[in-house]
PDB file of C-alpha atoms in Angstrom:
ATOM      1  CA  UNK Z   1       0.000   0.000   0.000  1.00 54.00           C
ATOM      2  CA  UNK Z   2       1.441   3.339  -1.046  1.00 61.00           C
ATOM      3  CA  UNK Z   3       1.443   6.075   1.607  1.00 65.00           C
ATOM      4  CA  UNK Z   4       2.886   8.783  -0.643  1.00 77.00           C
ATOM      5  CA  UNK Z   5      -0.428  10.684  -0.806  1.00 84.00           C
ATOM      6  CA  UNK Z   6      -1.561  13.499   1.456  1.00 93.00           C
ATOM      7  CA  UNK Z   7      -4.581  13.309   3.780  1.00 95.00           C
ATOM      8  CA  UNK Z   8      -6.540  16.017   5.570  1.00 96.00           C
ATOM      9  CA  UNK Z   9      -9.165  15.811   8.301  1.00 97.00           C
ATOM     10  CA  UNK Z  10     -12.645  15.317   6.860  1.00 97.00           C
ATOM     11  CA  UNK Z  11     -14.745  14.547   9.907  1.00 96.00           C
ATOM     12  CA  UNK Z  12     -15.124  12.961  13.288  1.00 97.00           C
ATOM     13  CA  UNK Z  13     -16.824   9.813  14.503  1.00 97.00           C
ATOM     14  CA  UNK Z  14     -20.191  10.283  16.244  1.00 97.00           C
ATOM     15  CA  UNK Z  15     -21.776   6.818  16.555  1.00 96.00           C
ATOM     16  CA  UNK Z  16     -22.227   3.382  15.008  1.00 96.00           C
ATOM     17  CA  UNK Z  17     -25.143   2.140  12.925  1.00 93.00           C
ATOM     18  CA  UNK Z  18     -25.145  -1.639  12.504  1.00 90.00           C
ATOM     19  CA  UNK Z  19     -21.737  -2.438  10.921  1.00 91.00           C
ATOM     20  CA  UNK Z  20     -21.163   1.127   9.649  1.00 96.00           C
ATOM     21  CA  UNK Z  21     -20.021   4.288  11.396  1.00 97.00           C
ATOM     22  CA  UNK Z  22     -21.608   7.733  11.215  1.00 97.00           C
ATOM     23  CA  UNK Z  23     -19.458  10.868  11.133  1.00 97.00           C
ATOM     24  CA  UNK Z  24     -19.920  14.640  11.161  1.00 97.00           C
ATOM     25  CA  UNK Z  25     -18.122  16.618   8.451  1.00 96.00           C
ATOM     26  CA  UNK Z  26     -15.603  19.105   9.885  1.00 96.00           C
ATOM     27  CA  UNK Z  27     -13.611  20.261   6.848  1.00 94.00           C
ATOM     28  CA  UNK Z  28     -16.174  22.593   5.221  1.00 91.00           C
ATOM     29  CA  UNK Z  29     -16.240  20.579   1.993  1.00 94.00           C
ATOM     30  CA  UNK Z  30     -18.356  17.706   0.675  1.00 94.00           C
ATOM     31  CA  UNK Z  31     -16.665  14.316   0.180  1.00 95.00           C
ATOM     32  CA  UNK Z  32     -17.245  12.202  -2.922  1.00 95.00           C
ATOM     33  CA  UNK Z  33     -19.348   9.059  -2.637  1.00 94.00           C
ATOM     34  CA  UNK Z  34     -17.189   5.922  -2.328  1.00 95.00           C
ATOM     35  CA  UNK Z  35     -14.141   8.020  -1.422  1.00 96.00           C
ATOM     36  CA  UNK Z  36     -11.709   6.057   0.750  1.00 97.00           C
ATOM     37  CA  UNK Z  37     -11.198   7.238   4.338  1.00 97.00           C
ATOM     38  CA  UNK Z  38      -8.080   6.814   6.438  1.00 96.00           C
ATOM     39  CA  UNK Z  39      -6.681   7.136   9.928  1.00 95.00           C
ATOM     40  CA  UNK Z  40      -4.022   9.841  10.268  1.00 94.00           C
ATOM     41  CA  UNK Z  41      -1.433   7.080   9.717  1.00 93.00           C
ATOM     42  CA  UNK Z  42      -2.982   6.585   6.217  1.00 93.00           C
ATOM     43  CA  UNK Z  43      -4.307   3.149   7.138  1.00 95.00           C
ATOM     44  CA  UNK Z  44      -7.562   2.622   5.252  1.00 96.00           C
ATOM     45  CA  UNK Z  45     -10.760   2.696   7.323  1.00 96.00           C
ATOM     46  CA  UNK Z  46     -13.363   2.190   4.601  1.00 97.00           C
ATOM     47  CA  UNK Z  47     -15.413   4.071   1.998  1.00 97.00           C
ATOM     48  CA  UNK Z  48     -18.024   6.815   2.242  1.00 97.00           C
ATOM     49  CA  UNK Z  49     -21.446   5.283   1.724  1.00 96.00           C
ATOM     50  CA  UNK Z  50     -24.100   7.974   2.304  1.00 95.00           C
ATOM     51  CA  UNK Z  51     -23.922  11.754   2.671  1.00 95.00           C
ATOM     52  CA  UNK Z  52     -26.757  13.446   4.546  1.00 95.00           C
ATOM     53  CA  UNK Z  53     -27.799  16.718   6.150  1.00 93.00           C
ATOM     54  CA  UNK Z  54     -27.863  20.275   4.893  1.00 90.00           C
ATOM     55  CA  UNK Z  55     -25.200  21.880   2.755  1.00 86.00           C
ATOM     56  CA  UNK Z  56     -23.563  23.638   5.698  1.00 85.00           C
ATOM     57  CA  UNK Z  57     -24.196  21.008   8.407  1.00 92.00           C
ATOM     58  CA  UNK Z  58     -23.744  17.528   7.006  1.00 94.00           C
ATOM     59  CA  UNK Z  59     -22.436  14.120   7.833  1.00 96.00           C
ATOM     60  CA  UNK Z  60     -21.692  10.801   6.204  1.00 97.00           C
ATOM     61  CA  UNK Z  61     -21.771   7.090   6.867  1.00 97.00           C
ATOM     62  CA  UNK Z  62     -18.794   4.846   6.250  1.00 97.00           C
ATOM     63  CA  UNK Z  63     -18.776   1.227   5.115  1.00 97.00           C
ATOM     64  CA  UNK Z  64     -15.789  -0.211   6.925  1.00 97.00           C
ATOM     65  CA  UNK Z  65     -12.948  -2.142   5.311  1.00 96.00           C
ATOM     66  CA  UNK Z  66     -12.339  -5.780   6.208  1.00 95.00           C
ATOM     67  CA  UNK Z  67     -10.801  -6.097   9.657  1.00 94.00           C
ATOM     68  CA  UNK Z  68     -12.009  -2.684  10.884  1.00 95.00           C
ATOM     69  CA  UNK Z  69     -14.671  -2.931  13.602  1.00 95.00           C
ATOM     70  CA  UNK Z  70     -17.286  -0.241  14.211  1.00 94.00           C
ATOM     71  CA  UNK Z  71     -17.069  -0.618  18.001  1.00 93.00           C
ATOM     72  CA  UNK Z  72     -13.329   0.216  17.972  1.00 94.00           C
ATOM     73  CA  UNK Z  73     -13.989   3.942  17.321  1.00 96.00           C
ATOM     74  CA  UNK Z  74     -14.232   6.557  20.056  1.00 96.00           C
ATOM     75  CA  UNK Z  75     -16.576   9.563  19.906  1.00 95.00           C
ATOM     76  CA  UNK Z  76     -14.747  12.510  18.370  1.00 96.00           C
ATOM     77  CA  UNK Z  77     -12.079  10.352  16.690  1.00 97.00           C
ATOM     78  CA  UNK Z  78     -10.790  12.082  13.529  1.00 97.00           C
ATOM     79  CA  UNK Z  79     -11.072  10.602  10.051  1.00 97.00           C
ATOM     80  CA  UNK Z  80      -8.965  11.652   7.077  1.00 97.00           C
ATOM     81  CA  UNK Z  81      -9.353  11.788   3.296  1.00 97.00           C
ATOM     82  CA  UNK Z  82      -7.334  12.572   0.175  1.00 96.00           C
ATOM     83  CA  UNK Z  83      -8.060  16.284  -0.563  1.00 96.00           C
ATOM     84  CA  UNK Z  84      -8.686  15.420  -4.233  1.00 95.00           C
ATOM     85  CA  UNK Z  85     -11.809  13.537  -3.066  1.00 95.00           C
ATOM     86  CA  UNK Z  86     -13.512  16.682  -1.701  1.00 95.00           C
ATOM     87  CA  UNK Z  87     -15.861  19.125  -3.457  1.00 93.00           C
ATOM     88  CA  UNK Z  88     -16.246  22.778  -2.423  1.00 90.00           C
ATOM     89  CA  UNK Z  89     -19.597  23.723  -0.871  1.00 86.00           C
ATOM     90  CA  UNK Z  90     -19.971  26.528  -3.441  1.00 86.00           C
ATOM     91  CA  UNK Z  91     -20.658  23.844  -6.030  1.00 85.00           C
ATOM     92  CA  UNK Z  92     -23.974  23.106  -4.305  1.00 81.00           C
ATOM     93  CA  UNK Z  93     -25.089  26.671  -3.599  1.00 81.00           C
ATOM     94  CA  UNK Z  94     -27.542  28.498  -5.890  1.00 84.00           C
ATOM     95  CA  UNK Z  95     -25.881  30.671  -8.500  1.00 78.00           C
ATOM     96  CA  UNK Z  96     -22.778  28.516  -8.589  1.00 63.00           C
ATOM     97  CA  UNK Z  97     -21.091  28.575 -11.990  1.00 66.00           C
ATOM     98  CA  UNK Z  98     -21.773  25.405 -13.899  1.00 66.00           C
ATOM     99  CA  UNK Z  99     -19.403  23.616 -16.163  1.00 64.00           C
ATOM    100  CA  UNK Z 100     -19.617  24.520 -19.821  1.00 63.00           C
ATOM    101  CA  UNK Z 101     -22.002  22.520 -21.918  1.00 64.00           C
ATOM    102  CA  UNK Z 102     -20.401  20.202 -24.373  1.00 63.00           C
ATOM    103  CA  UNK Z 103     -20.984  20.299 -28.090  1.00 66.00           C
ATOM    104  CA  UNK Z 104     -23.024  17.166 -27.894  1.00 63.00           C
ATOM    105  CA  UNK Z 105     -22.575  13.948 -29.746  1.00 64.00           C
ATOM    106  CA  UNK Z 106     -23.035  13.346 -33.420  1.00 65.00           C
ATOM    107  CA  UNK Z 107     -26.237  11.496 -32.765  1.00 64.00           C
ATOM    108  CA  UNK Z 108     -27.239   8.057 -33.846  1.00 67.00           C
ATOM    109  CA  UNK Z 109     -28.944   8.831 -37.110  1.00 63.00           C
ATOM    110  CA  UNK Z 110     -32.559   9.483 -37.871  1.00 62.00           C
ATOM    111  CA  UNK Z 111     -35.583   7.272 -37.636  1.00 61.00           C
ATOM    112  CA  UNK Z 112     -35.794   4.775 -40.479  1.00 61.00           C
ATOM    113  CA  UNK Z 113     -39.556   5.028 -40.514  1.00 61.00           C
ATOM    114  CA  UNK Z 114     -41.894   2.099 -40.880  1.00 62.00           C
ATOM    115  CA  UNK Z 115     -40.043  -0.858 -42.315  1.00 60.00           C
ATOM    116  CA  UNK Z 116     -36.984   1.241 -43.004  1.00 58.00           C
ATOM    117  CA  UNK Z 117     -33.944  -0.228 -44.619  1.00 54.00           C
ATOM    118  CA  UNK Z 118     -30.699  -1.177 -42.922  1.00 60.00           C
ATOM    119  CA  UNK Z 119     -27.633  -0.689 -45.025  1.00 59.00           C
ATOM    120  CA  UNK Z 120     -27.683  -2.550 -48.348  1.00 68.00           C
ATOM    121  CA  UNK Z 121     -31.300  -3.711 -48.286  1.00 71.00           C
ATOM    122  CA  UNK Z 122     -32.469  -0.789 -50.407  1.00 71.00           C
ATOM    123  CA  UNK Z 123     -30.020  -1.568 -53.191  1.00 67.00           C
ATOM    124  CA  UNK Z 124     -30.927  -5.261 -53.285  1.00 67.00           C
ATOM    125  CA  UNK Z 125     -34.662  -4.505 -53.243  1.00 71.00           C
ATOM    126  CA  UNK Z 126     -34.156  -2.123 -56.182  1.00 70.00           C
ATOM    127  CA  UNK Z 127     -32.081  -4.695 -58.056  1.00 66.00           C
ATOM    128  CA  UNK Z 128     -34.582  -7.504 -57.404  1.00 68.00           C
ATOM    129  CA  UNK Z 129     -37.575  -5.440 -58.544  1.00 69.00           C
ATOM    130  CA  UNK Z 130     -35.852  -4.265 -61.712  1.00 69.00           C
ATOM    131  CA  UNK Z 131     -34.599  -7.719 -62.624  1.00 68.00           C
ATOM    132  CA  UNK Z 132     -38.054  -9.170 -61.970  1.00 59.00           C
ATOM    133  CA  UNK Z 133     -39.666  -6.493 -64.141  1.00 65.00           C
ATOM    134  CA  UNK Z 134     -37.040  -7.079 -66.817  1.00 63.00           C
ATOM    135  CA  UNK Z 135     -37.812 -10.811 -66.996  1.00 61.00           C
ATOM    136  CA  UNK Z 136     -41.570 -10.269 -66.879  1.00 63.00           C
ATOM    137  CA  UNK Z 137     -41.685  -7.708 -69.637  1.00 64.00           C
ATOM    138  CA  UNK Z 138     -38.850  -9.025 -71.790  1.00 63.00           C
ATOM    139  CA  UNK Z 139     -40.602 -12.366 -72.277  1.00 58.00           C
ATOM    140  CA  UNK Z 140     -43.597 -10.573 -73.859  1.00 56.00           C
ATOM    141  CA  UNK Z 141     -41.520  -8.814 -76.478  1.00 52.00           C
TER     142      UNK Z 141
END
C-alpha cells in the first residue's frame, strides 16, 4: 500500500449504525461518494457510503474495510481523506457557476420510418424489382 499521498481531516466519529459508522463533516467541503477514508497514519478505514444533512451542516456514513470494527472507534475520533476527493460547498449553492455545456454527440442517425432499410437492403430490393420487371416484360416482347 502506497502512503505517498496526502490526507486532511474530513470529519469525526459520532456513533455506530449496525456495521457502519456515522461521522460529522468538519472540513467545510463535501466528500465524494465511495471516497476512501483513512486514519491519520494513512491506514484505510473504509469508503463513504451515504452523505446526509444540509449543505452547511452535514455528515456521512462509512462502510468499513475488512478487519475494521465499528465498536473500535471513540466519539470525536478524527477521520482523514485525500483532498482530491472533496468538493467545495460553493458547487452546491444556488448561482454557482456550472461547467460549460459540451458540443453534444453526433447522434445516432434518424428514424428509419416504418419498415426502413438497414444498409444494403435498399439496393438489393431495387435490383430484385428491376430484374423481376425485366424478366416479366422481356418475355412478352
